[in-house]
GROMACS .gro file of C-alpha atoms in nm:
model
  221
    1MET     CA    1  -2.511  -4.041  -6.728
    2LYS     CA    2  -2.398  -4.389  -6.603
    3LEU     CA    3  -2.376  -4.511  -6.239
    4LEU     CA    4  -2.158  -4.730  -6.099
    5LYS     CA    5  -2.184  -4.952  -5.836
    6LEU     CA    6  -2.329  -4.990  -5.498
    7THR     CA    7  -2.188  -4.968  -5.160
    8PHE     CA    8  -2.310  -4.949  -4.826
    9GLY     CA    9  -2.241  -4.738  -4.524
   10ILE     CA   10  -2.174  -4.326  -4.529
   11LEU     CA   11  -2.034  -4.350  -4.863
   12PHE     CA   12  -2.174  -4.555  -5.097
   13LEU     CA   13  -2.210  -4.550  -5.504
   14LEU     CA   14  -2.571  -4.544  -5.695
   15SER     CA   15  -2.616  -4.867  -5.862
   16VAL     CA   16  -2.734  -4.904  -6.257
   17THR     CA   17  -3.099  -4.888  -6.240
   18SER     CA   18  -3.166  -4.981  -6.584
   19CYS     CA   19  -3.185  -5.352  -6.465
   20VAL     CA   20  -3.479  -5.273  -6.263
   21THR     CA   21  -3.800  -5.356  -6.398
   22THR     CA   22  -4.058  -5.067  -6.445
   23LEU     CA   23  -4.426  -5.174  -6.392
   24PRO     CA   24  -4.651  -4.898  -6.361
   25LEU     CA   25  -4.936  -4.942  -6.069
   26ASN     CA   26  -5.182  -5.183  -6.118
   27GLN     CA   27  -5.497  -5.034  -6.030
   28GLN     CA   28  -5.624  -5.321  -5.871
   29PHE     CA   29  -5.444  -5.203  -5.575
   30TYR     CA   30  -5.702  -4.982  -5.483
   31ASN     CA   31  -5.941  -5.227  -5.356
   32SER     CA   32  -6.078  -5.354  -5.033
   33LYS     CA   33  -5.736  -5.575  -4.963
   34LYS     CA   34  -5.486  -5.441  -4.692
   35VAL     CA   35  -5.161  -5.304  -4.766
   36GLY     CA   36  -4.795  -5.337  -4.530
   37VAL     CA   37  -4.615  -5.077  -4.619
   38ILE     CA   38  -4.201  -5.176  -4.556
   39LEU     CA   39  -4.020  -4.815  -4.523
   40GLN     CA   40  -3.671  -4.822  -4.567
   41VAL     CA   41  -3.422  -4.506  -4.543
   42ASP     CA   42  -3.062  -4.554  -4.548
   43SER     CA   43  -2.848  -4.365  -4.354
   44ILE     CA   44  -2.740  -3.990  -4.571
   45GLY     CA   45  -2.426  -4.069  -4.790
   46MET     CA   46  -2.224  -4.001  -5.082
   47ALA     CA   47  -2.312  -4.119  -5.439
   48LYS     CA   48  -2.104  -4.146  -5.720
   49ALA     CA   49  -2.188  -4.065  -6.116
   50GLY     CA   50  -2.002  -4.042  -6.456
   51GLY     CA   51  -1.715  -4.226  -6.580
   52GLN     CA   52  -1.425  -4.340  -6.335
   53GLY     CA   53  -1.201  -4.653  -6.399
   54LEU     CA   54  -1.103  -4.866  -6.079
   55LEU     CA   55  -0.793  -4.626  -5.996
   56ASP     CA   56  -1.020  -4.364  -6.018
   57MET     CA   57  -1.261  -4.468  -5.781
   58ALA     CA   58  -1.033  -4.566  -5.546
   59LEU     CA   59  -0.815  -4.196  -5.530
   60THR     CA   60  -1.203  -4.026  -5.508
   61PRO     CA   61  -1.296  -4.208  -5.177
   62GLY     CA   62  -1.495  -3.917  -5.082
   63ASN     CA   63  -1.384  -3.914  -4.720
   64ARG     CA   64  -1.454  -3.510  -4.681
   65PHE     CA   65  -1.795  -3.564  -4.725
   66THR     CA   66  -1.887  -3.777  -4.407
   67GLU     CA   67  -1.850  -3.540  -4.171
   68PRO     CA   68  -2.053  -3.252  -4.311
   69LEU     CA   69  -2.313  -3.514  -4.428
   70LYS     CA   70  -2.334  -3.645  -4.094
   71LYS     CA   71  -2.381  -3.290  -3.995
   72VAL     CA   72  -2.657  -3.235  -4.180
   73GLU     CA   73  -2.860  -3.552  -4.153
   74PRO     CA   74  -3.061  -3.470  -3.859
   75LYS     CA   75  -3.176  -3.184  -4.038
   76PHE     CA   76  -3.415  -3.387  -4.243
   77ASN     CA   77  -3.583  -3.698  -4.053
   78LEU     CA   78  -3.651  -3.814  -4.391
   79ASN     CA   79  -3.839  -4.152  -4.240
   80GLU     CA   80  -4.100  -3.979  -4.070
   81THR     CA   81  -4.129  -3.746  -4.347
   82LEU     CA   82  -4.167  -4.009  -4.592
   83LYS     CA   83  -4.414  -4.216  -4.397
   84SER     CA   84  -4.606  -3.897  -4.342
   85GLU     CA   85  -4.648  -3.826  -4.721
   86ILE     CA   86  -4.760  -4.211  -4.752
   87THR     CA   87  -5.007  -4.225  -4.506
   88SER     CA   88  -5.159  -3.893  -4.670
   89ILE     CA   89  -5.160  -4.075  -5.071
   90LEU     CA   90  -5.342  -4.399  -4.913
   91ASN     CA   91  -5.538  -4.235  -4.688
   92SER     CA   92  -5.659  -4.001  -4.972
   93LYS     CA   93  -5.774  -4.343  -5.212
   94ASN     CA   94  -5.893  -4.491  -4.897
   95LYS     CA   95  -5.664  -4.759  -4.861
   96GLN     CA   96  -5.637  -5.008  -4.577
   97PHE     CA   97  -5.298  -5.000  -4.493
   98GLN     CA   98  -5.085  -5.072  -4.171
   99PHE     CA   99  -4.672  -4.986  -4.163
  100ILE     CA  100  -4.434  -5.291  -4.089
  101THR     CA  101  -4.201  -5.147  -3.795
  102GLU     CA  102  -4.054  -5.443  -3.737
  103LYS     CA  103  -3.612  -5.463  -3.874
  104ASN     CA  104  -3.609  -5.638  -4.188
  105ASP     CA  105  -3.366  -5.610  -4.447
  106TYR     CA  106  -3.463  -5.679  -4.783
  107GLU     CA  107  -3.125  -5.818  -4.922
  108THR     CA  108  -3.197  -6.124  -4.662
  109LEU     CA  109  -3.579  -6.232  -4.767
  110ASN     CA  110  -3.535  -6.550  -4.933
  111LYS     CA  111  -3.516  -6.534  -5.329
  112PHE     CA  112  -3.852  -6.630  -5.476
  113GLU     CA  113  -3.878  -6.921  -5.757
  114LYS     CA  114  -4.067  -6.783  -6.031
  115PRO     CA  115  -4.367  -7.006  -6.148
  116ASN     CA  116  -4.420  -7.067  -6.529
  117SER     CA  117  -4.633  -6.777  -6.547
  118ASP     CA  118  -4.616  -6.427  -6.784
  119LYS     CA  119  -4.709  -6.213  -6.475
  120LYS     CA  120  -4.428  -6.010  -6.322
  121TYR     CA  121  -4.285  -6.148  -5.961
  122SER     CA  122  -4.065  -6.005  -5.655
  123LYS     CA  123  -3.741  -6.129  -5.683
  124LYS     CA  124  -3.784  -6.183  -5.344
  125ASP     CA  125  -4.002  -6.372  -5.158
  126PHE     CA  126  -4.284  -6.119  -4.899
  127THR     CA  127  -4.527  -6.405  -4.862
  128LYS     CA  128  -4.435  -6.486  -4.557
  129PHE     CA  129  -4.584  -6.095  -4.412
  130LYS     CA  130  -4.935  -6.247  -4.529
  131THR     CA  131  -4.963  -6.419  -4.171
  132ILE     CA  132  -4.714  -6.277  -4.018
  133ASN     CA  133  -4.835  -5.899  -4.032
  134ASN     CA  134  -5.203  -6.012  -4.143
  135VAL     CA  135  -5.162  -5.807  -4.457
  136ASP     CA  136  -5.289  -5.911  -4.830
  137GLU     CA  137  -5.025  -5.689  -4.975
  138ILE     CA  138  -4.662  -5.501  -4.934
  139MET     CA  139  -4.550  -5.165  -5.048
  140TYR     CA  140  -4.165  -5.172  -5.013
  141VAL     CA  141  -4.005  -4.839  -5.032
  142LYS     CA  142  -3.620  -4.797  -5.017
  143VAL     CA  143  -3.455  -4.482  -4.980
  144LYS     CA  144  -3.087  -4.409  -5.038
  145TYR     CA  145  -3.014  -3.985  -5.021
  146GLY     CA  146  -2.728  -3.716  -4.996
  147ILE     CA  147  -2.511  -3.587  -5.229
  148LEU     CA  148  -2.417  -3.695  -5.592
  149VAL     CA  149  -2.091  -3.610  -5.708
  150SER     CA  150  -2.014  -3.661  -6.094
  151TYR     CA  151  -1.723  -3.752  -6.200
  152TYR     CA  152  -1.486  -3.765  -6.496
  153GLY     CA  153  -1.181  -4.006  -6.434
  154MET     CA  154  -1.036  -3.830  -6.116
  155ILE     CA  155  -1.178  -3.485  -6.229
  156GLU     CA  156  -1.502  -3.346  -5.990
  157LEU     CA  157  -1.763  -3.235  -6.270
  158ASP     CA  158  -2.057  -3.137  -6.020
  159LYS     CA  159  -2.228  -3.172  -5.702
  160GLN     CA  160  -2.605  -3.189  -5.659
  161GLY     CA  161  -2.860  -3.335  -5.338
  162TYR     CA  162  -3.023  -3.625  -5.479
  163VAL     CA  163  -3.279  -3.898  -5.346
  164ASN     CA  164  -3.315  -4.227  -5.507
  165ILE     CA  165  -3.609  -4.409  -5.444
  166GLY     CA  166  -3.729  -4.770  -5.534
  167THR     CA  167  -4.093  -4.914  -5.475
  168GLU     CA  168  -4.233  -5.265  -5.523
  169VAL     CA  169  -4.615  -5.333  -5.486
  170VAL     CA  170  -4.652  -5.740  -5.459
  171ASP     CA  171  -4.938  -5.921  -5.398
  172LEU     CA  172  -4.899  -6.182  -5.114
  173SER     CA  173  -5.140  -6.435  -5.279
  174ASP     CA  174  -4.862  -6.538  -5.487
  175ASN     CA  175  -4.571  -6.236  -5.476
  176SER     CA  176  -4.656  -6.116  -5.803
  177LEU     CA  177  -4.603  -5.748  -5.873
  178LEU     CA  178  -4.862  -5.487  -5.896
  179GLN     CA  179  -4.588  -5.218  -5.927
  180GLN     CA  180  -4.203  -5.179  -5.933
  181GLU     CA  181  -4.047  -4.844  -6.004
  182ASN     CA  182  -3.705  -4.674  -5.937
  183PHE     CA  183  -3.668  -4.293  -5.941
  184GLN     CA  184  -3.379  -4.023  -5.838
  185THR     CA  185  -3.411  -3.671  -5.812
  186VAL     CA  186  -3.146  -3.402  -5.790
  187ALA     CA  187  -3.135  -3.035  -5.699
  188LYS     CA  188  -2.849  -2.803  -5.837
  189MET     CA  189  -2.641  -2.686  -5.537
  190ASN     CA  190  -2.634  -2.294  -5.504
  191GLY     CA  191  -2.318  -2.169  -5.423
  192ASN     CA  192  -1.988  -2.392  -5.290
  193TRP     CA  193  -2.137  -2.710  -5.113
  194LYS     CA  194  -1.930  -2.676  -4.775
  195LYS     CA  195  -1.987  -2.285  -4.733
  196GLY     CA  196  -2.288  -2.139  -4.536
  197GLU     CA  197  -2.348  -2.121  -4.227
  198ASP     CA  198  -2.393  -2.537  -4.075
  199PHE     CA  199  -2.317  -2.648  -4.454
  200GLU     CA  200  -2.668  -2.467  -4.531
  201ASN     CA  201  -2.598  -2.478  -4.934
  202LEU     CA  202  -2.548  -2.873  -4.913
  203LYS     CA  203  -2.830  -2.918  -4.660
  204ASN     CA  204  -3.067  -2.675  -4.930
  205SER     CA  205  -2.999  -2.870  -5.187
  206ILE     CA  206  -3.062  -3.205  -5.040
  207GLN     CA  207  -3.391  -3.089  -4.942
  208ASP     CA  208  -3.481  -2.955  -5.248
  209ALA     CA  209  -3.392  -3.289  -5.375
  210ILE     CA  210  -3.637  -3.427  -5.107
  211ASN     CA  211  -3.919  -3.221  -5.179
  212ASN     CA  212  -3.878  -3.312  -5.567
  213SER     CA  213  -3.884  -3.667  -5.492
  214ILE     CA  214  -4.177  -3.663  -5.292
  215THR     CA  215  -4.350  -3.481  -5.589
  216THR     CA  216  -4.286  -3.755  -5.819
  217LEU     CA  217  -4.386  -4.042  -5.557
  218LYS     CA  218  -4.712  -3.875  -5.548
  219MET     CA  219  -4.728  -3.908  -5.909
  220LYS     CA  220  -4.633  -4.296  -5.903
  221PHE     CA  221  -4.923  -4.369  -5.676
   0.00000   0.00000   0.00000
């Protein structure tokens, strides 16, 4: 399934994830070094998948999903859920860590100039966090979630709850990657998305996708 370009806000499109380097976790990560965890959970939104031209995209903006998504968003508290899960994962491995709660925007980080080396490096320069936060590594977790609508042109084919998680683990001594993953989980909608008390079908589908994504996240670490 081809994923289309990305925009932000209550309506956004999923980016193509094939361009992201997949690098399984280097077991060097489970050493005595301290990792700073940056967790960025975007506001709930609508994502599109499938084949659409520019006109098709313009005529299917997804505005009708905005209010229902806003209504179910408080039911999840996804930031705290993932914070708890990450805490559990790292504690189980006896890994020293701290959450970095200062406001950070990945997009505004400086671009990293890759040295002449066979190592894989983050495209963004995370090294400033070593001194500012007194950590040796960074675990950056970026999360998008909501409803995924599949299209053929302007025709809606399917609707699913979904979660997309991208992770990077960076060694701050040289900004090299110890891990990089991007994965998406989806869950079917049992019944009409807008039916049920307080959009119950929509909420349940997104919750199922969240549960599935947490299972996958645990497998990655």
